[in-house]
Amino acid sequence: MSASLRDYIESIVSVTDEEFDQILSCFVPMTVAKGEVLLQQENVCHYFYFVESGAIRMYTIRESGEESTRYINTEGQFGTALVSFMTHQPSFEAIQAIEKTELQRISYTRFYELTKKLPAWQQLYITLLERALQYNIFRLETFLTMDAHARYEWLTQSHPDFPKRFPVKMLSSFLGISRETLSRLRALP
């Protein structure tokens, strides 16, 4: 049984043991190696992932070959290429394991079956969509209003483990600043 998945679900909605068993039966546990790509850019995303341990990232690769990390999901979080998952259209982004990662994976079909069967799952999905929207709006606003120092301060306050856990190259692309700028900011007292 996935205790962390249940904890996460119950932090949003209440579920009975029977409902949770029904939810859990739709998930497939999997382990992925550091660097393993779960979704290639321009492929359709068929899965929604829950991170039990480790970390995954959603990122794009520009024509220049430069990577831009949009989101990092760590333990106790859901993650997917949401627009591709919902629309079954090719994804603008890729998904990759940043570390050796233990996941619970649910397919598009099983995910939406649960939304029809369980009101609690439907409410969970609505909450996930609302949080994704809020986060994406926040990211857009920070890129418009925060300078590099303010972005780094936000990172160290909201994700204090990230600077020690993930490479400078990935974090700089996540913050939308150069590696050199991030290195200078990290060196400040």
Coordinates of N, CA and C in Angstrom, one line a residue:
M1 N 0.8 -1.2 0.0 CA 0.0 0.0 0.0 C 0.9 1.2 0.0
S2 N 0.5 2.2 -0.7 CA 1.2 3.5 -0.8 C 0.7 4.5 0.2
A3 N 1.4 4.5 1.3 CA 1.0 5.4 2.4 C 1.1 6.9 2.0
S4 N 2.2 7.2 1.3 CA 2.4 8.6 0.9 C 1.3 9.1 -0.1
L5 N 0.9 8.2 -1.0 CA -0.2 8.5 -2.0 C -1.5 8.8 -1.2
R6 N -1.7 7.9 -0.3 CA -3.0 8.1 0.5 C -2.9 9.4 1.3
D7 N -1.7 9.7 1.9 CA -1.6 10.9 2.7 C -1.8 12.1 1.8
Y8 N -1.3 12.1 0.6 CA -1.5 13.2 -0.3 C -2.9 13.4 -0.7
I9 N -3.6 12.3 -1.1 CA -5.0 12.4 -1.4 C -5.8 12.9 -0.3
E10 N -5.6 12.4 0.9 CA -6.4 12.8 2.1 C -6.0 14.2 2.6
S11 N -4.9 14.7 2.1 CA -4.7 16.1 2.4 C -5.6 17.0 1.6
I12 N -6.3 16.5 0.6 CA -7.2 17.3 -0.2 C -8.6 16.8 0.0
V13 N -8.9 15.5 -0.1 CA -10.2 14.9 0.1 C -10.2 13.7 1.0
S14 N -11.4 13.4 1.6 CA -11.5 12.2 2.4 C -11.9 11.0 1.5
V15 N -11.2 9.9 1.8 CA -11.6 8.7 1.1 C -11.7 7.5 2.1
T16 N -12.6 6.6 1.8 CA -12.8 5.5 2.6 C -11.7 4.5 2.2
D17 N -11.5 3.4 3.1 CA -10.5 2.4 2.7 C -10.9 1.7 1.4
E18 N -12.2 1.5 1.2 CA -12.6 0.9 -0.1 C -12.3 1.8 -1.3
E19 N -12.6 3.1 -1.1 CA -12.3 4.0 -2.2 C -10.8 4.1 -2.5
F20 N -10.0 4.1 -1.4 CA -8.6 4.2 -1.7 C -8.1 2.9 -2.3
D21 N -8.6 1.7 -1.9 CA -8.2 0.5 -2.6 C -8.6 0.5 -4.1
Q22 N -9.7 1.1 -4.4 CA -10.1 1.3 -5.8 C -9.1 2.2 -6.5
I23 N -8.8 3.3 -5.9 CA -7.8 4.2 -6.5 C -6.5 3.5 -6.7
L24 N -6.0 2.9 -5.6 CA -4.6 2.3 -5.7 C -4.6 1.2 -6.8
S25 N -5.7 0.5 -7.0 CA -5.7 -0.6 -8.0 C -5.5 -0.1 -9.4
C26 N -5.7 1.2 -9.6 CA -5.5 1.9 -10.9 C -4.0 2.3 -11.1
F27 N -3.2 2.3 -10.1 CA -1.9 2.8 -10.2 C -0.9 1.6 -10.4
V28 N 0.2 1.8 -11.1 CA 1.2 0.8 -11.3 C 2.5 1.4 -10.7
P29 N 3.1 0.7 -9.8 CA 4.4 1.2 -9.2 C 5.5 1.0 -10.2
M30 N 6.5 1.9 -10.3 CA 7.6 1.7 -11.2 C 8.8 2.5 -10.6
T31 N 10.0 2.0 -10.9 CA 11.2 2.6 -10.5 C 12.0 3.0 -11.8
V32 N 12.4 4.2 -11.8 CA 13.2 4.8 -13.0 C 14.5 5.2 -12.5
A33 N 15.5 5.0 -13.4 CA 16.9 5.4 -13.1 C 17.1 6.9 -13.3
K34 N 18.1 7.5 -12.7 CA 18.4 8.9 -12.8 C 18.7 9.1 -14.3
G35 N 18.1 10.2 -14.8 CA 18.3 10.5 -16.2 C 17.3 9.9 -17.2
E36 N 16.5 8.9 -16.7 CA 15.6 8.2 -17.6 C 14.5 9.1 -18.1
V37 N 14.2 9.1 -19.3 CA 13.1 10.0 -19.9 C 11.8 9.2 -19.9
L38 N 10.8 9.7 -19.2 CA 9.5 9.1 -19.2 C 8.6 9.5 -20.3
L39 N 8.9 10.7 -20.9 CA 8.1 11.2 -22.0 C 9.1 12.1 -22.9
Q40 N 9.1 11.8 -24.1 CA 9.9 12.6 -25.1 C 9.0 13.7 -25.5
Q41 N 9.7 14.9 -25.7 CA 9.0 16.0 -26.2 C 8.4 15.7 -27.6
E42 N 7.1 16.1 -27.8 CA 6.4 15.9 -29.1 C 5.7 14.5 -29.1
N43 N 5.8 13.7 -28.0 CA 5.0 12.5 -27.9 C 3.8 12.8 -27.0
V44 N 2.8 12.0 -27.1 CA 1.6 12.2 -26.3 C 1.8 11.6 -24.9
C45 N 1.4 12.3 -23.9 CA 1.6 11.9 -22.5 C 0.4 11.1 -22.1
H46 N 0.6 9.8 -21.8 CA -0.5 8.9 -21.5 C -0.6 8.6 -20.0
Y47 N 0.3 9.2 -19.2 CA 0.3 8.9 -17.7 C 0.4 10.1 -16.9
F48 N -0.1 9.9 -15.7 CA 0.0 10.9 -14.6 C 0.8 10.2 -13.5
Y49 N 1.8 10.8 -13.0 CA 2.7 10.2 -12.0 C 2.6 10.8 -10.6
F50 N 2.8 9.9 -9.6 CA 2.9 10.3 -8.3 C 4.3 9.9 -7.8
V51 N 5.1 10.9 -7.3 CA 6.4 10.6 -6.9 C 6.4 10.1 -5.4
E52 N 6.8 8.9 -5.3 CA 7.0 8.3 -3.9 C 8.3 8.7 -3.3
S53 N 9.4 8.6 -4.1 CA 10.7 9.1 -3.7 C 11.5 9.5 -5.0
G54 N 12.4 10.4 -4.8 CA 13.2 10.9 -5.9 C 12.6 12.2 -6.5
A55 N 12.8 12.4 -7.8 CA 12.3 13.6 -8.4 C 12.2 13.5 -9.9
I56 N 11.2 14.1 -10.5 CA 11.1 14.2 -11.9 C 11.0 15.7 -12.3
R57 N 11.3 16.0 -13.6 CA 11.1 17.3 -14.0 C 10.4 17.3 -15.4
M58 N 9.7 18.5 -15.6 CA 9.1 18.7 -16.9 C 9.9 19.8 -17.6
Y59 N 10.4 19.6 -18.8 CA 11.2 20.5 -19.4 C 11.1 20.5 -20.9
T60 N 11.5 21.6 -21.6 CA 11.5 21.7 -23.0 C 12.9 21.8 -23.5
I61 N 13.1 21.4 -24.8 CA 14.4 21.6 -25.4 C 14.1 22.6 -26.6
R62 N 14.8 23.7 -26.6 CA 14.7 24.7 -27.7 C 15.4 24.2 -28.9
E63 N 15.2 24.8 -30.0 CA 15.9 24.5 -31.3 C 17.4 24.6 -31.1
S64 N 17.8 25.5 -30.2 CA 19.2 25.7 -30.0 C 19.9 24.6 -29.2
G65 N 19.0 23.7 -28.6 CA 19.5 22.6 -27.8 C 19.4 22.9 -26.3
E66 N 19.1 24.2 -26.0 CA 19.1 24.6 -24.6 C 17.8 24.1 -23.9
E67 N 18.0 23.6 -22.7 CA 16.8 23.1 -21.9 C 16.3 24.2 -21.0
S68 N 14.9 24.1 -20.9 CA 14.2 25.0 -20.0 C 13.3 24.1 -19.1
T69 N 13.7 24.1 -17.8 CA 12.9 23.3 -16.8 C 11.7 24.1 -16.3
R70 N 10.5 23.6 -16.6 CA 9.3 24.3 -16.2 C 8.9 23.9 -14.7
Y71 N 9.1 22.6 -14.4 CA 8.6 22.2 -13.1 C 9.4 21.0 -12.6
I72 N 9.6 21.0 -11.3 CA 10.3 19.9 -10.6 C 9.3 19.3 -9.6
N73 N 9.0 18.0 -9.7 CA 8.2 17.3 -8.7 C 9.1 16.4 -7.9
T74 N 8.9 16.6 -6.5 CA 9.6 15.7 -5.6 C 8.7 14.9 -4.8
E75 N 9.2 14.2 -3.8 CA 8.4 13.3 -3.0 C 7.0 13.8 -2.6
G76 N 6.0 13.0 -2.8 CA 4.7 13.4 -2.3 C 3.9 14.4 -3.3
Q77 N 4.3 14.4 -4.5 CA 3.7 15.3 -5.5 C 3.3 14.5 -6.8
F78 N 2.2 15.0 -7.4 CA 1.8 14.5 -8.7 C 2.5 15.3 -9.8
G79 N 2.8 14.7 -10.9 CA 3.3 15.4 -12.0 C 3.0 14.8 -13.4
T80 N 2.9 15.6 -14.4 CA 2.6 15.1 -15.7 C 2.8 16.2 -16.7
A81 N 2.8 15.9 -18.0 CA 2.7 17.0 -19.0 C 1.2 17.2 -19.2
L82 N 0.7 18.1 -18.4 CA -0.8 18.2 -18.2 C -1.6 18.5 -19.4
V83 N -1.1 19.4 -20.3 CA -1.9 19.7 -21.5 C -2.0 18.5 -22.4
S84 N -0.8 17.9 -22.6 CA -0.8 16.7 -23.5 C -1.7 15.5 -22.9
F85 N -1.6 15.3 -21.5 CA -2.3 14.3 -20.9 C -3.8 14.6 -21.1
M86 N -4.3 15.8 -20.9 CA -5.7 16.1 -21.0 C -6.2 16.1 -22.4
T87 N -5.4 16.5 -23.4 CA -5.9 16.7 -24.8 C -5.5 15.5 -25.7
H88 N -4.5 14.7 -25.2 CA -4.0 13.6 -26.1 C -3.3 14.2 -27.3
Q89 N -2.8 15.4 -27.2 CA -2.0 16.0 -28.3 C -0.5 15.9 -28.0
P90 N 0.4 16.0 -29.0 CA 1.8 15.9 -28.7 C 2.2 16.9 -27.6
S91 N 3.1 16.5 -26.8 CA 3.5 17.3 -25.7 C 4.6 18.4 -26.1
F92 N 4.5 19.5 -25.5 CA 5.4 20.6 -25.7 C 6.7 20.3 -24.9
E93 N 6.5 19.5 -23.8 CA 7.6 19.3 -22.9 C 7.9 17.8 -22.7
A94 N 9.0 17.5 -22.2 CA 9.4 16.1 -21.9 C 9.4 15.9 -20.3
I95 N 9.4 14.7 -19.9 CA 9.5 14.4 -18.5 C 10.7 13.4 -18.3
Q96 N 11.5 13.8 -17.2 CA 12.7 13.0 -17.0 C 12.9 12.8 -15.5
A97 N 13.4 11.7 -15.1 CA 13.8 11.4 -13.7 C 15.1 12.2 -13.4
I98 N 15.2 13.0 -12.4 CA 16.4 13.7 -12.0 C 17.3 12.8 -11.1
E99 N 16.6 11.9 -10.4 CA 17.3 11.0 -9.5 C 16.7 9.6 -9.7
K100 N 17.3 8.6 -9.1 CA 16.5 7.3 -9.1 C 15.2 7.6 -8.4
T101 N 14.1 7.2 -9.0 CA 12.8 7.7 -8.6 C 11.8 6.5 -8.5
E102 N 11.1 6.5 -7.4 CA 10.0 5.5 -7.2 C 8.7 6.3 -7.5
L103 N 7.9 5.7 -8.5 CA 6.7 6.4 -8.9 C 5.5 5.5 -8.8
Q104 N 4.3 6.1 -8.7 CA 3.1 5.4 -9.0 C 2.5 6.0 -10.2
R105 N 2.2 5.2 -11.2 CA 1.7 5.7 -12.5 C 0.3 5.3 -12.8
I106 N -0.5 6.2 -13.2 CA -1.9 5.9 -13.6 C -2.1 6.3 -15.1
S107 N -2.8 5.5 -15.8 CA -3.0 5.8 -17.2 C -4.1 6.8 -17.4
Y108 N -4.2 7.4 -18.6 CA -5.2 8.4 -18.9 C -6.6 7.7 -18.7
T109 N -6.8 6.5 -19.3 CA -8.0 5.8 -19.2 C -8.5 5.5 -17.8
R110 N -7.6 5.0 -17.0 CA -7.9 4.7 -15.6 C -8.2 6.0 -14.8
F111 N -7.4 7.0 -15.0 CA -7.5 8.3 -14.4 C -9.0 8.8 -14.6
Y112 N -9.4 8.9 -15.8 CA -10.7 9.4 -16.1 C -11.9 8.5 -15.7
E113 N -11.6 7.2 -15.7 CA -12.6 6.3 -15.1 C -12.9 6.6 -13.7
L114 N -11.8 6.9 -12.9 CA -12.0 7.2 -11.5 C -12.8 8.5 -11.3
T115 N -12.6 9.5 -12.2 CA -13.3 10.8 -12.1 C -14.8 10.5 -12.3
K116 N -15.2 9.5 -13.0 CA -16.6 9.2 -13.2 C -17.2 8.4 -12.1
K117 N -16.3 7.5 -11.5 CA -16.8 6.6 -10.4 C -16.8 7.2 -9.0
L118 N -15.8 8.0 -8.7 CA -15.5 8.5 -7.4 C -15.6 10.0 -7.3
P119 N -16.6 10.6 -6.6 CA -16.6 12.0 -6.5 C -15.4 12.6 -5.8
A120 N -14.8 11.8 -4.9 CA -13.6 12.3 -4.2 C -12.4 12.5 -5.2
W121 N -12.3 11.5 -6.2 CA -11.2 11.6 -7.2 C -11.5 12.8 -8.1
Q122 N -12.8 13.0 -8.4 CA -13.1 14.2 -9.3 C -12.7 15.5 -8.5
Q123 N -13.0 15.6 -7.2 CA -12.6 16.7 -6.5 C -11.1 16.9 -6.4
L124 N -10.4 15.8 -6.2 CA -8.9 15.8 -6.2 C -8.4 16.4 -7.5
Y125 N -9.0 15.9 -8.6 CA -8.6 16.4 -10.0 C -8.8 17.9 -10.1
I126 N -9.9 18.3 -9.7 CA -10.2 19.8 -9.8 C -9.2 20.6 -8.9
T127 N -8.9 20.1 -7.8 CA -7.9 20.7 -6.9 C -6.5 20.7 -7.6
L128 N -6.1 19.6 -8.2 CA -4.9 19.6 -8.9 C -4.8 20.6 -10.1
L129 N -5.9 20.7 -10.8 CA -6.0 21.7 -11.9 C -5.9 23.1 -11.4
E130 N -6.6 23.4 -10.3 CA -6.5 24.7 -9.7 C -5.1 25.0 -9.2
R131 N -4.5 24.1 -8.6 CA -3.1 24.3 -8.1 C -2.1 24.5 -9.3
A132 N -2.3 23.8 -10.4 CA -1.5 23.9 -11.6 C -1.7 25.3 -12.2
L133 N -2.9 25.7 -12.3 CA -3.2 27.0 -12.8 C -2.6 28.1 -11.9
Q134 N -2.7 28.0 -10.6 CA -2.2 29.0 -9.7 C -0.6 29.1 -9.8
Y135 N 0.0 27.9 -9.9 CA 1.4 27.8 -10.0 C 1.9 28.4 -11.3
N136 N 1.3 28.1 -12.4 CA 1.7 28.6 -13.7 C 1.5 30.1 -13.8
I137 N 0.4 30.6 -13.2 CA 0.3 32.1 -13.2 C 1.4 32.7 -12.3
F138 N 1.7 32.1 -11.2 CA 2.7 32.6 -10.4 C 4.1 32.6 -11.1
R139 N 4.4 31.6 -11.8 CA 5.6 31.5 -12.6 C 5.6 32.6 -13.7
L140 N 4.5 32.8 -14.4 CA 4.5 33.9 -15.4 C 4.7 35.3 -14.7
E141 N 4.1 35.5 -13.6 CA 4.2 36.8 -12.9 C 5.6 37.0 -12.4
T142 N 6.3 35.9 -11.9 CA 7.6 36.1 -11.4 C 8.6 36.4 -12.5
F143 N 8.4 35.8 -13.7 CA 9.3 36.1 -14.8 C 9.1 37.6 -15.3
L144 N 7.9 38.1 -15.1 CA 7.6 39.5 -15.5 C 8.1 40.5 -14.4
T145 N 8.0 40.1 -13.1 CA 8.3 41.1 -12.1 C 9.5 40.9 -11.2
M146 N 10.0 39.7 -11.1 CA 11.1 39.4 -10.2 C 12.4 39.5 -10.9
D147 N 13.4 40.1 -10.3 CA 14.8 40.0 -10.9 C 15.4 38.7 -10.4
A148 N 16.6 38.4 -10.9 CA 17.3 37.1 -10.6 C 17.4 36.9 -9.1
H149 N 17.8 37.9 -8.4 CA 18.0 37.7 -6.9 C 16.7 37.3 -6.3
A150 N 15.6 38.0 -6.6 CA 14.3 37.7 -6.0 C 13.9 36.3 -6.4
R151 N 14.1 35.8 -7.6 CA 13.8 34.5 -8.0 C 14.6 33.5 -7.2
Y152 N 15.9 33.7 -7.0 CA 16.7 32.8 -6.2 C 16.2 32.8 -4.7
E153 N 15.9 34.0 -4.2 CA 15.3 34.0 -2.8 C 14.0 33.2 -2.7
W154 N 13.2 33.3 -3.7 CA 11.9 32.5 -3.7 C 12.3 31.0 -3.7
L155 N 13.2 30.6 -4.5 CA 13.6 29.2 -4.5 C 14.2 28.7 -3.2
T156 N 15.0 29.5 -2.6 CA 15.6 29.0 -1.3 C 14.6 29.0 -0.2
Q157 N 13.6 29.8 -0.3 CA 12.5 29.8 0.7 C 11.5 28.8 0.5
S158 N 11.1 28.6 -0.7 CA 10.0 27.6 -1.0 C 10.5 26.2 -1.3
H159 N 11.7 26.1 -1.7 CA 12.3 24.7 -1.9 C 13.8 24.7 -1.4
P160 N 14.0 24.8 -0.1 CA 15.3 25.0 0.4 C 16.3 23.8 0.1
D161 N 15.8 22.7 -0.2 CA 16.6 21.6 -0.6 C 17.1 21.6 -2.0
F162 N 16.4 22.3 -2.9 CA 16.8 22.3 -4.3 C 18.2 22.7 -4.6
P163 N 18.7 23.8 -4.0 CA 20.1 24.3 -4.4 C 21.2 23.2 -4.1
K164 N 21.0 22.4 -3.1 CA 21.9 21.3 -2.7 C 21.6 20.0 -3.5
R165 N 20.4 19.9 -3.9 CA 20.0 18.6 -4.5 C 20.1 18.5 -6.0
F166 N 19.9 19.6 -6.7 CA 19.9 19.6 -8.2 C 21.0 20.5 -8.8
P167 N 21.5 20.1 -10.0 CA 22.6 20.8 -10.6 C 22.2 22.3 -11.0
V168 N 23.3 23.1 -11.0 CA 23.1 24.5 -11.3 C 22.5 24.7 -12.6
K169 N 22.9 24.0 -13.6 CA 22.3 24.1 -15.0 C 20.8 23.9 -14.9
M170 N 20.3 22.9 -14.2 CA 18.9 22.7 -14.2 C 18.1 23.8 -13.4
L171 N 18.7 24.2 -12.3 CA 18.1 25.2 -11.5 C 18.1 26.6 -12.2
S172 N 19.1 26.9 -12.9 CA 19.2 28.2 -13.6 C 18.1 28.2 -14.7
S173 N 17.9 27.0 -15.4 CA 16.8 27.0 -16.4 C 15.4 27.0 -15.7
F174 N 15.3 26.5 -14.5 CA 14.0 26.5 -13.8 C 13.7 28.0 -13.4
L175 N 14.8 28.7 -13.0 CA 14.6 30.1 -12.6 C 14.6 31.1 -13.7
G176 N 15.0 30.6 -14.9 CA 15.0 31.6 -16.1 C 16.2 32.6 -16.0
I177 N 17.3 32.1 -15.4 CA 18.5 33.0 -15.3 C 19.7 32.2 -15.8
S178 N 20.8 32.9 -16.0 CA 22.0 32.2 -16.5 C 22.7 31.4 -15.4
R179 N 23.4 30.4 -15.8 CA 24.2 29.6 -14.8 C 25.2 30.5 -14.1
E180 N 25.8 31.5 -14.8 CA 26.7 32.4 -14.1 C 26.1 33.2 -13.1
T181 N 24.9 33.7 -13.4 CA 24.2 34.6 -12.4 C 23.8 33.7 -11.2
L182 N 23.3 32.5 -11.5 CA 22.9 31.7 -10.3 C 24.1 31.3 -9.5
S183 N 25.3 31.0 -10.1 CA 26.5 30.8 -9.3 C 26.9 32.0 -8.5
R184 N 26.8 33.2 -9.0 CA 27.1 34.4 -8.2 C 26.1 34.5 -7.0
L185 N 24.8 34.3 -7.3 CA 23.8 34.4 -6.2 C 24.1 33.4 -5.1
R186 N 24.5 32.2 -5.5 CA 24.7 31.1 -4.5 C 25.9 31.5 -3.7
A187 N 26.9 32.3 -4.2 CA 28.1 32.6 -3.5 C 27.9 33.7 -2.5
L188 N 26.8 34.5 -2.6 CA 26.5 35.6 -1.7 C 26.2 35.1 -0.3
P189 N 26.7 35.9 0.7 CA 26.4 35.5 2.1 C 24.9 35.5 2.5

